[in-house]
Amino acid sequence: MHSFGYRANALITLGVTVLALMCAMASLSDNLNSPTPSAQVQVLNVNWFQKQRNGNEEVSLTLNISADLQSMFTWNTKQVFVFLAAEYETPKNSLNQVSLWDGIIPSKEHAKFLIHTTNKYRFIDQGSNLQGKEFNLTLHWHVMPKTGKMFADKIVMTGYRLPEEYR
Amino acid sequence: MGWIGETVDSIKSLQIRQVLTQAVSLGMIVTSALIIWKALMCITGSESPVVVVLSGSMEPGFKRGDILFLHMSKDPIRAGEIVVFNVDGREIPIVHRVIKVHERQDTGEVDVLTKGDNNYGDDRLLYAHGQLWLQRHHIMGRAVGFLPYVGWVTIIMTEKPIIKYILIGALGLLVITSKD
């Protein structure tokens, strides 16, 4: 009854069960946190705006992104992935989401930031619908936990408009 | 050495009824594992509910050997989600983040572009030759949960098959020799 095999088995089973329970509790404890993030984005400049040879329009923007995501960090947070997407509707597409900038926030100390940047990914439309187009800038974030369930949410900022003319 | 002696004795003293009970209990273990896997497939709607991260392209979020739980719902795919997709001509599915989405007005079909968090450029180089976008049918599921390190078990077993055979052998011996 009390052979080496039995004892090892009992020990490993107990260890794995306790670990699994701790992981589950850590993940569940994330639900207790209700974050209150804030974000502002300014479009400082439209650097250029033109039509590619294949007919798709492309625009280059300079952006000021400031956000405070400190309240998102709990003890089970490994990192927060944050990105800014331009979102708009065209006659062909009911939704276009184009990521313009993203970043990884490794810790709470870095969660309050102000960034001055041009768009990191190319802002290209499927077609040519961007002239005078109204669009939303949405700051999305994905909370990656040390273990367990991942969370995501966003702040939508409305009222941005692209110029009527190419430049 | 006592343990090996006992083992040999217990193999010698096997009786047909005992062998049958052990075969049944072994079968129970195998089938219950299968049932759990298939039930997970039904619940998550994904053909592989759990995947192991094999590359470092999503670091520091996901490292090699981490496990992801997938879910495939009818919900539309949106930017920022981490999806697992298959590319034509590639056997191993890839886990990357969606950075661009274009959803059709009339059909609701989506064009999706992905990128690994740790990669410099987007995934067009990984797609099939000339492919610019992923469609819905390429995507196997989206990651909803995360468990670190556990996937190393499968990585070690696929890369060092000898360990797998030793483990299966040891477990088999344990099942055969156990008396209750």
Coordinates of N, CA and C in Angstrom, one line a residue, chain B:
Chain B
M1 N 15.7 -2.9 -4.8 CA 15.4 -4.1 -5.8 C 14.1 -4.8 -5.4
G2 N 13.6 -4.5 -4.2 CA 12.4 -5.2 -3.8 C 11.2 -4.9 -4.7
W3 N 11.2 -3.7 -5.2 CA 10.1 -3.2 -6.0 C 10.0 -4.0 -7.3
I4 N 11.2 -4.2 -7.9 CA 11.2 -5.0 -9.2 C 10.8 -6.4 -8.9
G5 N 11.3 -7.0 -7.8 CA 11.0 -8.4 -7.5 C 9.5 -8.5 -7.3
E6 N 8.9 -7.6 -6.6 CA 7.4 -7.6 -6.4 C 6.7 -7.5 -7.7
T7 N 7.2 -6.7 -8.6 CA 6.6 -6.5 -9.9 C 6.6 -7.8 -10.7
V8 N 7.8 -8.4 -10.7 CA 7.9 -9.7 -11.4 C 6.9 -10.7 -10.8
D9 N 6.9 -10.8 -9.5 CA 6.0 -11.7 -8.8 C 4.5 -11.5 -9.2
S10 N 4.2 -10.2 -9.2 CA 2.8 -9.9 -9.5 C 2.4 -10.2 -11.0
I11 N 3.4 -10.1 -11.9 CA 3.1 -10.5 -13.3 C 2.9 -12.0 -13.3
K12 N 3.8 -12.7 -12.6 CA 3.6 -14.2 -12.6 C 2.3 -14.6 -12.0
S13 N 1.8 -13.9 -11.0 CA 0.6 -14.3 -10.3 C -0.7 -13.8 -11.0
L14 N -0.6 -13.3 -12.2 CA -1.7 -12.8 -12.9 C -2.7 -13.9 -13.2
Q15 N -4.0 -13.6 -13.0 CA -5.0 -14.5 -13.4 C -5.9 -13.8 -14.4
I16 N -6.6 -14.7 -15.2 CA -7.4 -14.2 -16.3 C -8.4 -13.2 -15.9
R17 N -9.1 -13.3 -14.8 CA -10.1 -12.4 -14.3 C -9.5 -11.0 -14.1
Q18 N -8.3 -11.1 -13.4 CA -7.6 -9.9 -13.1 C -7.2 -9.1 -14.3
V19 N -6.6 -9.9 -15.3 CA -6.2 -9.3 -16.5 C -7.3 -8.6 -17.2
L20 N -8.5 -9.2 -17.2 CA -9.7 -8.6 -17.8 C -10.0 -7.3 -17.1
T21 N -10.1 -7.3 -15.8 CA -10.4 -6.0 -15.1 C -9.4 -4.9 -15.4
Q22 N -8.2 -5.3 -15.5 CA -7.2 -4.3 -15.8 C -7.3 -3.7 -17.2
A23 N -7.6 -4.7 -18.1 CA -7.9 -4.2 -19.5 C -9.0 -3.2 -19.5
V24 N -10.1 -3.6 -18.8 CA -11.2 -2.7 -18.8 C -10.9 -1.3 -18.2
S25 N -10.1 -1.3 -17.1 CA -9.8 0.0 -16.5 C -8.9 0.8 -17.4
L26 N -8.0 0.1 -18.1 CA -7.1 0.8 -19.0 C -8.0 1.4 -20.1
G27 N -8.9 0.6 -20.6 CA -9.8 1.1 -21.6 C -10.6 2.3 -21.2
M28 N -11.0 2.3 -19.9 CA -11.8 3.4 -19.3 C -10.9 4.7 -19.3
I29 N -9.7 4.5 -19.0 CA -8.8 5.7 -18.9 C -8.7 6.3 -20.3
V30 N -8.4 5.4 -21.3 CA -8.2 5.9 -22.7 C -9.5 6.6 -23.2
T31 N -10.6 5.9 -23.0 CA -11.8 6.4 -23.6 C -12.3 7.7 -22.9
S32 N -12.1 7.8 -21.5 CA -12.5 9.0 -20.9 C -11.6 10.2 -21.4
A33 N -10.4 10.0 -21.6 CA -9.5 11.0 -22.2 C -10.1 11.5 -23.5
L34 N -10.5 10.5 -24.3 CA -11.0 10.8 -25.7 C -12.4 11.6 -25.5
I35 N -13.2 11.1 -24.6 CA -14.5 11.8 -24.4 C -14.3 13.2 -24.0
I36 N -13.3 13.5 -23.1 CA -13.1 14.9 -22.6 C -12.6 15.7 -23.8
W37 N -11.7 15.2 -24.6 CA -11.2 15.9 -25.8 C -12.4 16.3 -26.8
K38 N -13.2 15.2 -27.1 CA -14.3 15.5 -28.0 C -15.3 16.4 -27.4
A39 N -15.6 16.3 -26.1 CA -16.5 17.3 -25.5 C -16.0 18.7 -25.6
L40 N -14.7 18.9 -25.3 CA -14.1 20.2 -25.5 C -14.3 20.7 -26.9
M41 N -14.1 19.8 -27.9 CA -14.3 20.2 -29.3 C -15.7 20.8 -29.5
C42 N -16.7 20.1 -28.9 CA -18.1 20.5 -29.1 C -18.3 21.8 -28.4
I43 N -17.8 22.0 -27.2 CA -18.1 23.2 -26.4 C -17.4 24.4 -27.0
T44 N -16.2 24.2 -27.4 CA -15.5 25.4 -28.0 C -15.7 25.6 -29.4
G45 N -16.3 24.6 -30.1 CA -16.5 24.8 -31.6 C -15.3 24.8 -32.4
S46 N -14.2 24.5 -31.8 CA -12.9 24.6 -32.6 C -12.4 23.1 -32.7
E47 N -11.8 22.9 -33.9 CA -11.3 21.5 -34.1 C -10.1 21.1 -33.3
S48 N -9.4 22.1 -32.8 CA -8.4 21.8 -31.8 C -8.5 22.8 -30.6
P49 N -9.2 22.4 -29.6 CA -9.5 23.4 -28.5 C -8.3 23.9 -27.7
V50 N -7.2 23.2 -27.8 CA -6.0 23.5 -27.1 C -4.8 23.5 -28.0
V51 N -4.0 24.6 -28.1 CA -2.8 24.5 -28.9 C -1.6 24.9 -28.1
V52 N -0.5 24.3 -28.5 CA 0.8 24.7 -27.8 C 1.5 25.7 -28.7
V53 N 2.0 26.7 -28.1 CA 2.8 27.7 -28.8 C 4.2 27.1 -29.1
L54 N 4.5 27.2 -30.4 CA 5.8 26.5 -30.8 C 6.9 27.5 -31.2
S55 N 6.5 28.8 -31.5 CA 7.5 29.7 -31.8 C 7.5 30.9 -30.9
G56 N 8.5 31.8 -31.0 CA 8.6 32.9 -30.2 C 8.0 34.2 -30.8
S57 N 7.2 34.0 -31.8 CA 6.8 35.2 -32.6 C 5.8 36.1 -31.8
M58 N 5.2 35.6 -30.7 CA 4.3 36.4 -29.9 C 4.9 36.8 -28.6
E59 N 6.2 36.6 -28.4 CA 6.8 37.0 -27.2 C 6.7 38.5 -27.0
P60 N 6.7 39.1 -25.8 CA 6.8 38.3 -24.5 C 5.4 37.8 -24.0
G61 N 4.4 38.0 -24.8 CA 3.0 37.5 -24.4 C 3.0 36.0 -24.2
F62 N 3.3 35.3 -25.3 CA 3.3 33.9 -25.3 C 4.7 33.4 -25.7
K63 N 5.2 32.5 -24.8 CA 6.5 31.9 -25.1 C 6.3 30.5 -25.6
R64 N 7.4 30.0 -26.2 CA 7.4 28.6 -26.6 C 7.0 27.7 -25.4
G65 N 6.1 26.8 -25.6 CA 5.7 25.9 -24.5 C 4.5 26.3 -23.7
D66 N 3.9 27.5 -24.0 CA 2.7 27.9 -23.4 C 1.5 27.2 -24.0
I67 N 0.4 27.2 -23.3 CA -0.8 26.6 -23.9 C -1.9 27.6 -24.0
L68 N -2.6 27.6 -25.2 CA -3.7 28.5 -25.4 C -5.0 27.7 -25.5
F69 N -6.0 28.2 -25.0 CA -7.3 27.6 -25.1 C -8.1 28.4 -26.2
L70 N -8.6 27.7 -27.1 CA -9.3 28.3 -28.3 C -10.8 28.3 -28.1
H71 N -11.4 29.2 -28.8 CA -12.8 29.2 -28.9 C -13.2 29.7 -30.3
M72 N -14.2 29.0 -30.9 CA -14.6 29.4 -32.2 C -16.1 29.7 -32.2
S73 N -16.4 30.9 -32.0 CA -17.9 31.3 -32.0 C -18.3 31.9 -33.3
K74 N -19.6 32.2 -33.4 CA -20.0 32.8 -34.7 C -19.7 34.3 -34.7
D75 N -19.2 34.9 -33.6 CA -18.9 36.3 -33.5 C -17.9 36.7 -34.6
P76 N -18.1 37.9 -35.2 CA -17.2 38.3 -36.2 C -15.8 38.5 -35.6
I77 N -14.8 38.4 -36.5 CA -13.4 38.6 -36.1 C -13.1 40.1 -36.1
R78 N -12.4 40.5 -35.1 CA -12.1 41.9 -34.9 C -10.6 42.1 -34.7
A79 N -10.1 43.3 -35.0 CA -8.7 43.6 -34.8 C -8.3 43.4 -33.4
G80 N -7.1 43.0 -33.1 CA -6.6 42.8 -31.8 C -6.7 41.4 -31.3
E81 N -7.7 40.6 -31.8 CA -7.8 39.3 -31.3 C -6.7 38.4 -31.8
I82 N -6.4 37.4 -30.9 CA -5.3 36.5 -31.3 C -5.9 35.3 -31.9
V83 N -5.7 35.0 -33.2 CA -6.3 33.9 -33.9 C -5.3 32.8 -34.3
V84 N -5.8 31.6 -34.4 CA -5.0 30.5 -34.9 C -5.5 30.2 -36.3
F85 N -4.5 30.3 -37.2 CA -5.0 30.1 -38.6 C -4.1 29.1 -39.4
N86 N -4.7 28.5 -40.4 CA -3.9 27.6 -41.3 C -3.7 28.3 -42.6
V87 N -2.5 28.2 -43.1 CA -2.2 28.8 -44.4 C -2.1 27.6 -45.4
D88 N -2.7 27.7 -46.6 CA -2.6 26.7 -47.6 C -1.1 26.4 -47.8
G89 N -0.8 25.1 -47.8 CA 0.6 24.7 -48.1 C 1.5 24.6 -46.9
R90 N 0.9 25.0 -45.7 CA 1.6 24.9 -44.5 C 0.9 23.9 -43.5
E91 N 1.6 23.1 -42.9 CA 1.0 22.1 -42.0 C 0.7 22.6 -40.7
I92 N 1.6 23.4 -40.1 CA 1.5 23.8 -38.7 C 0.7 25.1 -38.6
P93 N -0.4 25.1 -37.8 CA -1.1 26.4 -37.7 C -0.3 27.4 -36.9
I94 N -0.6 28.7 -37.2 CA 0.1 29.8 -36.7 C -0.8 30.6 -35.7
V95 N -0.2 31.1 -34.6 CA -1.0 31.9 -33.6 C -0.5 33.3 -33.7
H96 N -1.3 34.2 -34.3 CA -0.8 35.6 -34.4 C -2.0 36.6 -34.1
R97 N -1.7 37.8 -34.0 CA -2.7 38.8 -33.7 C -3.3 39.5 -35.0
V98 N -4.6 39.8 -35.0 CA -5.2 40.5 -36.1 C -4.9 41.9 -36.0
I99 N -4.4 42.5 -37.1 CA -4.1 44.0 -37.1 C -5.0 44.8 -38.1
K100 N -5.6 44.1 -39.1 CA -6.5 44.8 -40.0 C -7.7 43.9 -40.3
V101 N -8.8 44.5 -40.4 CA -10.1 43.8 -40.7 C -10.8 44.6 -41.7
H102 N -11.3 44.0 -42.8 CA -12.2 44.6 -43.7 C -13.4 43.7 -43.9
E103 N -14.6 44.1 -43.4 CA -15.7 43.3 -43.5 C -16.7 43.8 -44.5
R104 N -17.1 42.8 -45.4 CA -18.0 43.2 -46.6 C -19.4 43.6 -46.1
Q105 N -19.9 44.6 -46.8 CA -21.3 45.1 -46.5 C -22.3 44.0 -46.8
D106 N -22.2 43.4 -48.0 CA -23.3 42.5 -48.5 C -23.2 41.1 -47.9
T107 N -22.0 40.5 -48.0 CA -21.9 39.1 -47.7 C -21.4 38.9 -46.3
G108 N -20.8 39.9 -45.7 CA -20.3 39.7 -44.3 C -19.0 39.0 -44.3
E109 N -18.4 38.7 -45.5 CA -17.1 38.1 -45.5 C -16.0 39.0 -45.0
V110 N -15.0 38.5 -44.4 CA -13.9 39.3 -43.9 C -12.6 39.1 -44.6
D111 N -11.8 40.2 -44.7 CA -10.4 40.1 -45.1 C -9.6 40.5 -43.8
V112 N -8.7 39.6 -43.4 CA -8.0 39.8 -42.2 C -6.5 39.8 -42.5
L113 N -5.8 40.7 -41.8 CA -4.3 40.7 -41.9 C -3.8 40.5 -40.4
T114 N -2.8 39.6 -40.3 CA -2.3 39.2 -39.0 C -0.8 39.6 -38.9
K115 N -0.3 39.6 -37.6 CA 1.1 39.9 -37.4 C 1.4 39.4 -36.0
G116 N 2.6 38.8 -35.9 CA 3.1 38.4 -34.6 C 3.7 39.6 -33.8
D117 N 3.3 39.6 -32.5 CA 3.7 40.8 -31.7 C 5.2 41.0 -31.7
N118 N 6.0 39.9 -31.8 CA 7.4 40.0 -31.8 C 8.1 40.1 -33.1
N119 N 7.2 40.1 -34.2 CA 7.8 40.2 -35.6 C 7.8 41.6 -36.0
Y120 N 8.7 41.9 -36.9 CA 8.9 43.3 -37.3 C 7.7 43.6 -38.3
G121 N 7.5 42.8 -39.3 CA 6.5 43.1 -40.3 C 5.3 42.2 -40.2
D122 N 4.3 42.5 -41.0 CA 3.1 41.7 -41.0 C 3.3 40.3 -41.6
D123 N 2.2 39.5 -41.7 CA 2.4 38.1 -42.0 C 2.2 37.8 -43.5
R124 N 2.2 38.8 -44.4 CA 2.0 38.5 -45.8 C 3.1 37.6 -46.3
L125 N 4.3 37.6 -45.7 CA 5.4 36.7 -46.2 C 5.1 35.3 -45.8
L126 N 4.3 35.1 -44.7 CA 4.0 33.7 -44.3 C 2.8 33.1 -45.1
Y127 N 2.0 34.0 -45.7 CA 0.8 33.5 -46.4 C 1.3 32.8 -47.7
A128 N 0.3 32.1 -48.3 CA 0.6 31.4 -49.6 C 1.0 32.5 -50.6
H129 N 1.7 32.1 -51.6 CA 2.3 33.0 -52.6 C 1.2 33.9 -53.2
G130 N 1.3 35.2 -53.1 CA 0.3 36.1 -53.7 C -0.9 36.3 -52.8
Q131 N -1.0 35.7 -51.7 CA -2.2 35.9 -50.8 C -2.0 37.1 -50.0
L132 N -3.0 38.0 -50.0 CA -2.9 39.3 -49.3 C -3.6 39.2 -48.0
W133 N -4.7 38.5 -48.0 CA -5.6 38.5 -46.8 C -6.0 37.0 -46.4
L134 N -6.3 36.9 -45.1 CA -6.9 35.7 -44.6 C -8.4 35.8 -44.7
Q135 N -9.1 34.7 -45.0 CA -10.5 34.7 -44.9 C -11.0 33.9 -43.7
R136 N -12.3 33.9 -43.5 CA -12.8 33.2 -42.3 C -12.4 31.7 -42.3
H137 N -12.4 31.0 -43.5 CA -12.2 29.6 -43.4 C -10.7 29.3 -43.1
H138 N -9.8 30.2 -43.1 CA -8.4 29.9 -42.7 C -8.3 29.9 -41.2
I139 N -9.3 30.5 -40.5 CA -9.1 30.7 -39.1 C -9.7 29.5 -38.3
M140 N -8.9 28.9 -37.4 CA -9.4 27.8 -36.7 C -10.0 28.2 -35.3
G141 N -9.7 29.3 -34.8 CA -10.2 29.7 -33.5 C -9.5 30.9 -33.0
R142 N -10.0 31.5 -31.9 CA -9.4 32.6 -31.3 C -9.0 32.2 -29.9
A143 N -7.9 32.8 -29.5 CA -7.4 32.4 -28.1 C -8.2 33.2 -27.1
V144 N -8.6 32.4 -26.0 CA -9.4 33.1 -25.0 C -8.7 32.9 -23.6
G145 N -7.9 31.8 -23.5 CA -7.2 31.6 -22.2 C -5.8 31.1 -22.4
F146 N -5.1 31.1 -21.3 CA -3.6 31.0 -21.4 C -3.1 30.2 -20.2
L147 N -2.2 29.3 -20.4 CA -1.6 28.6 -19.3 C -0.1 28.4 -19.6
P148 N 0.8 28.9 -18.8 CA 2.2 28.9 -19.1 C 2.8 27.5 -18.9
Y149 N 3.8 27.2 -19.6 CA 4.8 26.1 -19.5 C 4.2 24.7 -19.8
V150 N 2.9 24.5 -19.6 CA 2.4 23.1 -19.6 C 2.7 22.4 -21.0
G151 N 2.7 23.2 -22.0 CA 2.9 22.7 -23.4 C 4.3 22.0 -23.6
W152 N 5.2 22.3 -22.7 CA 6.6 21.7 -22.8 C 6.5 20.2 -22.8
V153 N 5.5 19.6 -22.1 CA 5.3 18.2 -22.1 C 5.2 17.6 -23.5
T154 N 4.3 18.3 -24.3 CA 4.1 17.8 -25.6 C 5.3 18.1 -26.5
I155 N 5.9 19.3 -26.3 CA 7.1 19.6 -27.2 C 8.2 18.6 -26.9
I156 N 8.5 18.2 -25.7 CA 9.5 17.3 -25.4 C 9.1 15.9 -26.0
M157 N 7.9 15.5 -25.8 CA 7.5 14.2 -26.3 C 7.6 14.1 -27.9
T158 N 7.3 15.2 -28.6 CA 7.3 15.1 -30.0 C 8.8 15.2 -30.5
E159 N 9.6 15.9 -29.7 CA 11.0 16.1 -30.2 C 11.9 14.9 -29.7
K160 N 11.6 14.3 -28.6 CA 12.3 13.2 -28.1 C 11.4 12.0 -27.9
P161 N 11.1 11.3 -29.0 CA 10.1 10.2 -28.9 C 10.4 9.1 -27.9
I162 N 11.7 9.0 -27.6 CA 12.1 7.9 -26.7 C 11.5 8.1 -25.3
I163 N 11.4 9.4 -24.9 CA 10.8 9.7 -23.6 C 9.4 9.3 -23.6
K164 N 8.7 9.5 -24.7 CA 7.3 9.2 -24.8 C 7.1 7.7 -24.6
Y165 N 8.0 6.9 -25.3 CA 7.9 5.4 -25.2 C 8.2 4.9 -23.8
I166 N 9.2 5.5 -23.1 CA 9.5 5.2 -21.7 C 8.3 5.5 -20.8
L167 N 7.7 6.7 -21.0 CA 6.6 7.1 -20.2 C 5.4 6.1 -20.4
I168 N 5.1 5.8 -21.7 CA 3.9 5.0 -21.9 C 4.2 3.6 -21.4
G169 N 5.5 3.1 -21.5 CA 5.8 1.8 -21.0 C 5.7 1.8 -19.5
A170 N 6.2 2.8 -18.8 CA 6.1 2.8 -17.3 C 4.7 2.9 -16.9
L171 N 3.8 3.7 -17.5 CA 2.4 3.8 -17.1 C 1.7 2.4 -17.3
G172 N 2.0 1.8 -18.5 CA 1.4 0.5 -18.8 C 1.8 -0.5 -17.7
L173 N 3.0 -0.5 -17.3 CA 3.5 -1.5 -16.3 C 2.8 -1.2 -15.0
L174 N 2.6 0.1 -14.7 CA 2.0 0.4 -13.4 C 0.5 -0.1 -13.4
V175 N -0.2 0.1 -14.6 CA -1.6 -0.3 -14.7 C -1.6 -1.8 -14.5
I176 N -0.7 -2.5 -15.2 CA -0.8 -4.0 -15.2 C -0.5 -4.5 -13.8
T177 N 0.5 -3.9 -13.1 CA 0.9 -4.5 -11.8 C 0.1 -4.0 -10.6
S178 N -0.7 -2.9 -10.8 CA -1.5 -2.4 -9.7 C -2.6 -3.5 -9.3
K179 N -2.8 -3.6 -8.0 CA -3.7 -4.7 -7.6 C -5.1 -4.2 -7.3
D180 N -5.3 -2.9 -7.3 CA -6.7 -2.4 -7.0 C -7.2 -1.4 -8.0

